[in-house]
Amino acid sequence: MRTPPRFDRGHTDDLMSFLAASPSPYHAVANAAERLEKAGFRQVAETDAWDGTSGGKYVLRGGAIIAWYVPEGAEPHTAFRVVGAHTDSPNLRVKPRPDSGAHGWRQVAVEVYGGPLLNSWLDRDLGLAGRLSLRDGSTRLVNIDRPLLRVPQLAIHLDRSVTSDGLKLDKQRHLQPIWGLGNDVRDGDLIRFLEEESGLAAGETTGWDLMVHSIEPPAYLGRDRELLAGPRMDNLLSVHAGTAALAAVATPDASLSYIPVLAAFDHEENGSQSDTGADGPLLGSVLERSVFARGGSYEDRARAFAGTVCLSSDTGHAVHPNYAERHDPTHHPRAGGGPILKVNVNNRYATDGSGRAVWAAACEKADVPFQTFVSNNSMPCGTTIGPITAARHGIKTVDIGVAILSMHSARELCGATDPFLLANSLVGFLEG
């Protein structure tokens, strides 16, 4: 039985708003939680005892969110259907001692996070966002979404070798943004500025997790507006689609054979090894506690996990028209062609034949076309949270996503229809 499409171009419009409002993982999970709250979900604290009641619930931890919906009549051994994604993107992050400068310029000391295309951060108007940790133990989101910083490129007159040898950037020396003029660099200036912007008293901040972002908003592109350009599509596109799909299926009148779950992790771009990353215990803990809260035993937990399937949704590579030789000659995913199934026999992706069948059934149910991606044998293959999730929790995992260009740039590009095609396919998967 096919599922009527839940999402159309309005979903892509909403994605643009989500991207613009989510300059950091902390903002992304707050915005996802707000959408889930409107769908009837409620936050539960990890430090509280959980009950086995039906309905939608979610846990927030730093830049990660796990949300799930327990339908009426769910058994303790009822399996889960998980949409996995990640909230972080490659960028420049503020160091513990951020105030620096030289030669009359005031600068902010930054460290490279993940594997960004460094040149894409040059000569852009940049904002600053993240979270401040306060003396009372609370945190405060902060977002300076106006031109504040800039990483200036060296004029070609001072480096003629750029035209012959290409641009070469030293991560320590060449990526420190400027944010003002003056020789009076004082420790604490940047944080005092952020406290003022956030309405906090001076000295109230004792810790911070801050990162720069391009302030240019997402935009449709092309003659017929058939493309979407924007920041952090890798991988907030999947976080947004997973949130929308979970909210769509989490209704009292839905006939669900599984417990649908959204698991959006932090720190995928640097290995996932953290308490909020996919290689940490968060997902397993939440799923186990859900089983036990419904009166389940360890046997019920084992049965539930054995029947669980996870779709690891992350962006992948569309064939690049200027570098087609870098792609596999028989696998050319195209923007606008629907979501992709990602396959790698060396287990850089978790997909196998039985997983492909699950994905194909979900797309058929949602009436969504899909494509297949495999790397050129001569090129190294990236990886995702998929193999990590499969190995850590012993659950079947399938790697999927949306094909984009300019992955890891400060501004990426996809087909304008692909976000809502992905969301519709996730509905088909979560409904089982």
XYZ file of C-alpha atoms in Angstrom:
432
model
C 0.000 0.000 0.000
C 1.474 3.333 -1.046
C 1.629 6.305 1.292
C 0.289 9.627 -0.044
C 3.166 12.143 -0.200
C 3.334 14.152 3.029
C 5.765 16.810 1.842
C 6.208 19.075 -1.191
C 8.102 22.269 -2.054
C 6.885 23.802 1.212
C 9.191 21.343 2.992
C 12.175 22.806 1.126
C 11.048 26.321 2.067
C 10.956 25.206 5.704
C 14.398 23.618 5.362
C 15.760 27.003 4.344
C 14.374 28.523 7.539
C 15.786 25.636 9.580
C 19.265 26.035 8.086
C 19.294 29.785 8.691
C 18.160 29.357 12.308
C 20.656 26.569 13.096
C 24.213 27.959 12.911
C 25.449 25.421 15.493
C 24.513 21.884 16.601
C 22.997 23.364 19.772
C 20.664 25.580 17.770
C 19.813 22.678 15.452
C 18.612 20.402 18.266
C 16.726 23.268 19.924
C 14.904 23.936 16.646
C 14.190 20.233 16.109
C 12.824 20.016 19.664
C 10.575 23.019 19.068
C 9.083 21.326 15.996
C 8.540 18.102 17.922
C 6.922 19.960 20.821
C 4.362 21.353 18.371
C 3.659 17.761 17.307
C 2.928 16.761 20.909
C 6.312 15.430 22.019
C 7.614 16.193 25.504
C 11.143 16.361 26.836
C 12.271 13.797 29.408
C 15.359 14.217 31.567
C 17.968 11.483 31.634
C 18.248 11.903 35.407
C 14.528 11.188 35.970
C 12.773 7.840 36.147
C 10.963 7.102 32.885
C 7.460 5.715 32.577
C 6.093 3.408 29.912
C 3.283 5.621 28.689
C 2.592 5.983 25.001
C 3.263 9.163 23.045
C 6.207 11.192 21.822
C 9.262 11.875 23.968
C 12.745 13.251 23.409
C 16.088 13.634 25.158
C 18.466 16.553 24.605
C 22.150 16.261 25.386
C 24.420 19.016 24.117
C 24.280 18.995 20.330
C 22.363 15.684 20.129
C 18.685 14.776 20.252
C 17.005 11.367 20.471
C 13.221 11.403 19.946
C 10.793 8.493 19.779
C 7.075 7.806 19.609
C 5.512 4.869 21.476
C 2.175 3.921 19.868
C -0.727 2.611 21.933
C -0.384 -1.104 22.572
C 3.352 -1.308 21.867
C 4.898 -4.395 23.454
C 8.163 -4.263 25.399
C 9.796 -6.244 22.576
C 8.440 -4.002 19.788
C 11.306 -3.176 17.430
C 12.435 0.323 16.485
C 12.755 2.102 13.155
C 15.556 4.665 13.547
C 16.469 7.603 11.328
C 20.050 8.520 12.173
C 21.755 11.806 11.253
C 24.304 14.269 12.607
C 24.057 17.900 13.637
C 27.642 19.105 13.196
C 29.322 20.541 10.103
C 32.983 21.336 9.296
C 33.851 24.890 10.266
C 36.144 27.126 12.318
C 35.742 27.014 16.102
C 36.866 29.474 18.744
C 39.841 28.539 20.917
C 39.915 28.716 24.755
C 41.881 31.978 24.585
C 40.139 33.689 21.675
C 41.502 37.223 21.845
C 44.446 37.802 19.553
C 45.712 40.190 16.881
C 48.714 41.810 15.260
C 49.780 44.887 13.306
C 46.733 46.933 14.254
C 44.184 44.201 13.571
C 42.060 42.552 16.268
C 41.490 38.870 15.582
C 39.757 35.808 17.015
C 41.814 32.653 17.481
C 40.103 29.675 15.831
C 40.759 25.971 15.330
C 39.739 23.941 12.287
C 36.874 21.533 13.049
C 36.458 18.481 10.826
C 37.510 18.679 7.189
C 36.170 21.919 5.700
C 37.012 23.228 2.238
C 39.205 25.951 3.689
C 39.078 28.274 0.701
C 35.282 28.489 1.010
C 35.681 30.415 4.273
C 37.809 33.174 2.769
C 36.446 36.678 2.147
C 32.986 35.866 3.512
C 30.980 37.865 6.011
C 30.866 35.616 9.053
C 28.775 35.476 12.199
C 29.459 33.711 15.477
C 27.219 31.214 17.265
C 27.155 28.425 19.822
C 26.552 28.181 23.542
C 27.827 29.881 26.672
C 28.171 27.899 29.910
C 27.302 29.991 32.965
C 28.355 29.989 36.600
C 25.026 28.563 37.756
C 25.483 25.462 35.580
C 23.044 26.520 32.874
C 23.803 27.234 29.227
C 22.727 30.070 26.958
C 22.510 29.876 23.162
C 24.126 32.787 21.365
C 23.904 33.769 17.708
C 25.533 36.877 16.254
C 23.944 36.616 12.825
C 25.408 39.729 11.262
C 28.771 40.597 9.677
C 31.219 40.273 12.558
C 34.237 38.365 11.275
C 36.151 37.902 8.041
C 39.108 35.735 6.964
C 40.826 37.954 4.382
C 42.632 36.360 1.476
C 46.081 37.628 0.488
C 46.013 39.902 -2.566
C 47.303 38.253 -5.740
C 49.883 41.045 -6.060
C 51.614 39.649 -2.953
C 51.502 35.997 -4.053
C 51.711 35.533 -7.812
C 52.308 31.786 -7.319
C 48.581 31.334 -6.686
C 47.954 31.371 -10.437
C 50.525 28.640 -11.127
C 50.740 26.565 -7.939
C 47.249 27.047 -6.540
C 46.135 28.386 -3.195
C 47.971 26.919 -0.200
C 46.628 27.699 3.263
C 48.373 27.094 6.567
C 45.648 26.185 9.061
C 47.358 27.992 11.912
C 48.542 31.195 10.204
C 46.083 31.917 7.423
C 42.617 31.245 8.870
C 42.439 33.573 11.874
C 39.532 35.984 11.231
C 39.677 39.703 11.919
C 36.914 41.493 13.814
C 38.230 44.982 14.407
C 41.062 47.484 14.578
C 43.448 48.270 17.404
C 46.609 47.250 19.179
C 44.998 46.897 22.616
C 44.153 43.178 22.531
C 42.783 42.243 25.959
C 41.896 38.789 27.251
C 38.166 38.446 27.714
C 37.066 41.000 25.092
C 35.213 38.529 22.868
C 33.362 36.847 25.718
C 32.423 40.193 27.264
C 31.025 41.222 23.890
C 28.948 38.028 23.707
C 27.704 38.531 27.266
C 26.535 42.017 26.368
C 24.812 40.714 23.239
C 23.082 38.004 25.298
C 22.011 40.258 28.167
C 24.344 38.568 30.642
C 26.355 40.197 33.399
C 30.092 40.514 32.891
C 31.956 37.478 34.207
C 28.871 35.234 34.198
C 30.325 33.010 31.465
C 32.819 30.352 32.525
C 32.899 28.185 29.390
C 31.976 28.345 25.712
C 31.538 26.292 22.554
C 31.561 28.786 19.699
C 31.913 28.572 15.931
C 31.802 30.873 12.937
C 29.167 30.663 10.198
C 28.438 32.307 6.884
C 25.579 34.786 7.306
C 24.466 34.515 3.659
C 20.966 32.974 3.808
C 19.895 29.856 1.870
C 18.534 30.617 -1.582
C 16.979 28.983 -4.612
C 19.278 29.007 -7.606
C 18.957 28.436 -11.341
C 16.717 29.464 -14.207
C 13.740 27.586 -12.798
C 14.809 27.724 -9.140
C 15.460 24.004 -9.335
C 18.550 24.145 -7.100
C 19.035 25.037 -3.446
C 22.225 26.667 -2.140
C 22.845 26.954 1.573
C 25.067 26.239 4.568
C 25.303 23.090 6.701
C 23.248 20.838 4.419
C 25.753 18.214 5.536
C 23.937 17.204 7.549
C 21.095 19.439 8.777
C 19.187 18.523 5.606
C 18.802 15.018 7.080
C 18.107 16.269 10.615
C 15.290 18.439 9.267
C 13.851 15.637 7.116
C 14.007 13.153 9.996
C 12.304 15.583 12.358
C 9.527 16.276 9.858
C 9.017 12.584 9.103
C 8.857 11.605 12.780
C 6.329 14.356 13.542
C 4.247 13.239 10.547
C 3.932 9.591 11.635
C 3.556 10.283 15.384
C -0.238 10.499 15.522
C -2.681 8.549 17.715
C -4.541 7.190 14.695
C -1.386 5.922 12.965
C -1.065 2.169 12.539
C 2.595 1.592 13.406
C 4.291 -1.803 13.607
C 7.478 -0.253 14.979
C 8.518 2.506 17.365
C 9.779 5.366 15.143
C 12.940 7.131 16.338
C 15.038 10.133 15.343
C 18.678 10.003 16.473
C 20.657 13.127 15.568
C 24.220 13.020 16.907
C 27.036 15.533 17.261
C 30.722 15.097 16.347
C 30.318 12.927 13.220
C 32.783 15.134 11.383
C 35.625 14.220 13.750
C 34.932 10.552 14.468
C 31.752 10.397 16.611
C 33.676 9.493 19.771
C 31.962 11.578 22.429
C 29.046 11.342 24.846
C 26.874 12.977 22.167
C 28.364 11.131 19.195
C 27.148 8.006 17.451
C 30.052 6.026 18.907
C 28.876 6.875 22.426
C 26.215 5.095 24.489
C 23.385 7.610 24.051
C 21.213 5.812 21.494
C 21.575 2.407 23.113
C 20.776 3.841 26.530
C 17.610 5.571 25.305
C 16.314 2.528 23.424
C 17.034 0.199 26.359
C 15.341 2.510 28.842
C 12.304 2.681 26.582
C 12.073 -1.117 26.606
C 12.522 -1.345 30.377
C 10.085 1.512 31.060
C 7.408 -0.552 29.309
C 8.065 -3.447 31.682
C 10.500 -5.259 29.425
C 13.286 -7.643 30.362
C 16.743 -8.109 28.881
C 15.165 -10.732 26.634
C 12.686 -8.129 25.389
C 15.557 -5.738 24.783
C 17.397 -8.362 22.722
C 14.262 -9.121 20.687
C 13.598 -5.430 20.055
C 17.163 -4.741 18.914
C 17.188 -7.832 16.681
C 14.190 -6.484 14.766
C 15.402 -2.875 14.611
C 16.543 -1.140 11.427
C 18.372 2.192 11.203
C 18.594 4.447 8.174
C 21.806 6.444 8.461
C 20.860 9.547 6.495
C 23.729 11.777 5.388
C 24.564 13.762 2.289
C 26.461 12.083 -0.546
C 28.144 13.124 -3.760
C 26.219 14.120 -6.864
C 28.228 13.634 -10.056
C 30.234 16.802 -10.648
C 30.020 18.002 -14.269
C 33.566 19.404 -14.165
C 35.126 16.350 -12.494
C 33.087 13.402 -13.773
C 36.225 11.225 -13.901
C 36.362 11.301 -10.086
C 33.104 9.331 -9.902
C 32.363 5.679 -10.635
C 31.584 5.473 -14.366
C 28.364 3.467 -13.891
C 26.996 5.283 -10.811
C 26.214 8.947 -11.404
C 23.719 10.260 -8.821
C 22.136 13.468 -10.062
C 20.681 16.406 -8.186
C 16.910 16.261 -8.401
C 16.934 12.516 -9.010
C 15.767 11.494 -5.557
C 17.650 10.236 -2.496
C 20.625 7.917 -2.813
C 21.479 4.499 -1.407
C 25.170 4.430 -0.436
C 27.097 1.181 -0.869
C 30.699 0.216 -0.068
C 31.787 -3.418 0.192
C 34.613 -2.465 2.571
C 32.002 -1.344 5.087
C 32.628 2.375 4.921
C 28.853 2.346 4.525
C 26.710 -0.212 6.356
C 24.383 -1.117 3.464
C 24.071 -4.758 2.394
C 21.600 -6.530 0.110
C 18.943 -7.047 2.778
C 19.268 -3.416 3.808
C 18.792 -2.367 0.204
C 15.540 -4.313 0.182
C 14.285 -2.406 3.240
C 15.154 0.909 1.594
C 13.607 -0.069 -1.738
C 10.373 -1.045 0.030
C 10.244 2.305 1.870
C 10.774 4.262 -1.353
C 8.205 2.169 -3.217
C 5.668 2.760 -0.460
C 6.334 6.507 -0.575
C 6.402 6.548 -4.405
C 9.890 8.096 -4.336
C 12.598 7.293 -6.905
C 16.065 6.550 -5.579
C 19.596 6.357 -6.939
C 22.695 4.405 -5.919
C 26.119 5.781 -5.030
C 29.380 3.839 -4.982
C 32.866 5.344 -4.978
C 35.323 5.184 -7.842
C 37.686 2.302 -7.011
C 40.667 4.648 -7.308
C 39.281 7.153 -4.799
C 39.051 6.768 -1.002
C 35.510 6.439 0.305
C 34.156 8.541 3.142
C 32.109 7.090 5.944
C 29.131 7.924 8.170
C 27.508 7.023 11.470
C 26.108 3.935 9.704
C 28.911 1.390 10.354
C 29.394 2.786 13.865
C 25.697 2.374 14.703
C 25.561 -1.154 13.278
C 28.646 -2.304 15.153
C 27.953 -0.596 18.476
C 24.316 -1.636 18.845
C 24.102 -4.740 16.680
C 21.235 -3.355 14.593
C 20.779 -3.526 10.842
C 21.795 -0.205 9.315
C 21.411 1.183 5.812
C 23.245 4.261 4.508
C 21.179 6.710 2.468
C 20.981 10.470 1.883
C 20.753 13.293 -0.650
C 23.293 13.910 -3.423
C 24.914 17.351 -3.237
C 27.796 19.346 -4.689
C 30.410 21.341 -2.728
C 30.275 19.007 0.283
C 32.123 20.508 3.273
C 32.054 23.967 1.748
C 30.714 26.880 3.752
C 27.881 26.790 1.206
C 26.620 23.586 -0.443
C 24.245 22.808 -3.335
C 21.445 20.282 -3.902
C 18.347 19.779 -6.019
C 15.363 21.692 -4.649
C 13.081 18.635 -4.815
C 15.450 16.214 -3.094
C 14.826 17.386 0.500
C 11.115 16.626 0.374
C 11.652 13.385 -1.581
C 13.968 12.289 1.232
C 11.402 13.258 3.882
C 8.665 11.292 2.094
C 10.896 8.221 1.881
C 11.613 8.483 5.613
C 7.853 8.516 6.289
C 7.546 5.300 4.278
C 10.358 3.763 6.315
C 9.092 4.850 9.740
C 5.573 3.635 8.999
C 7.028 0.224 8.234
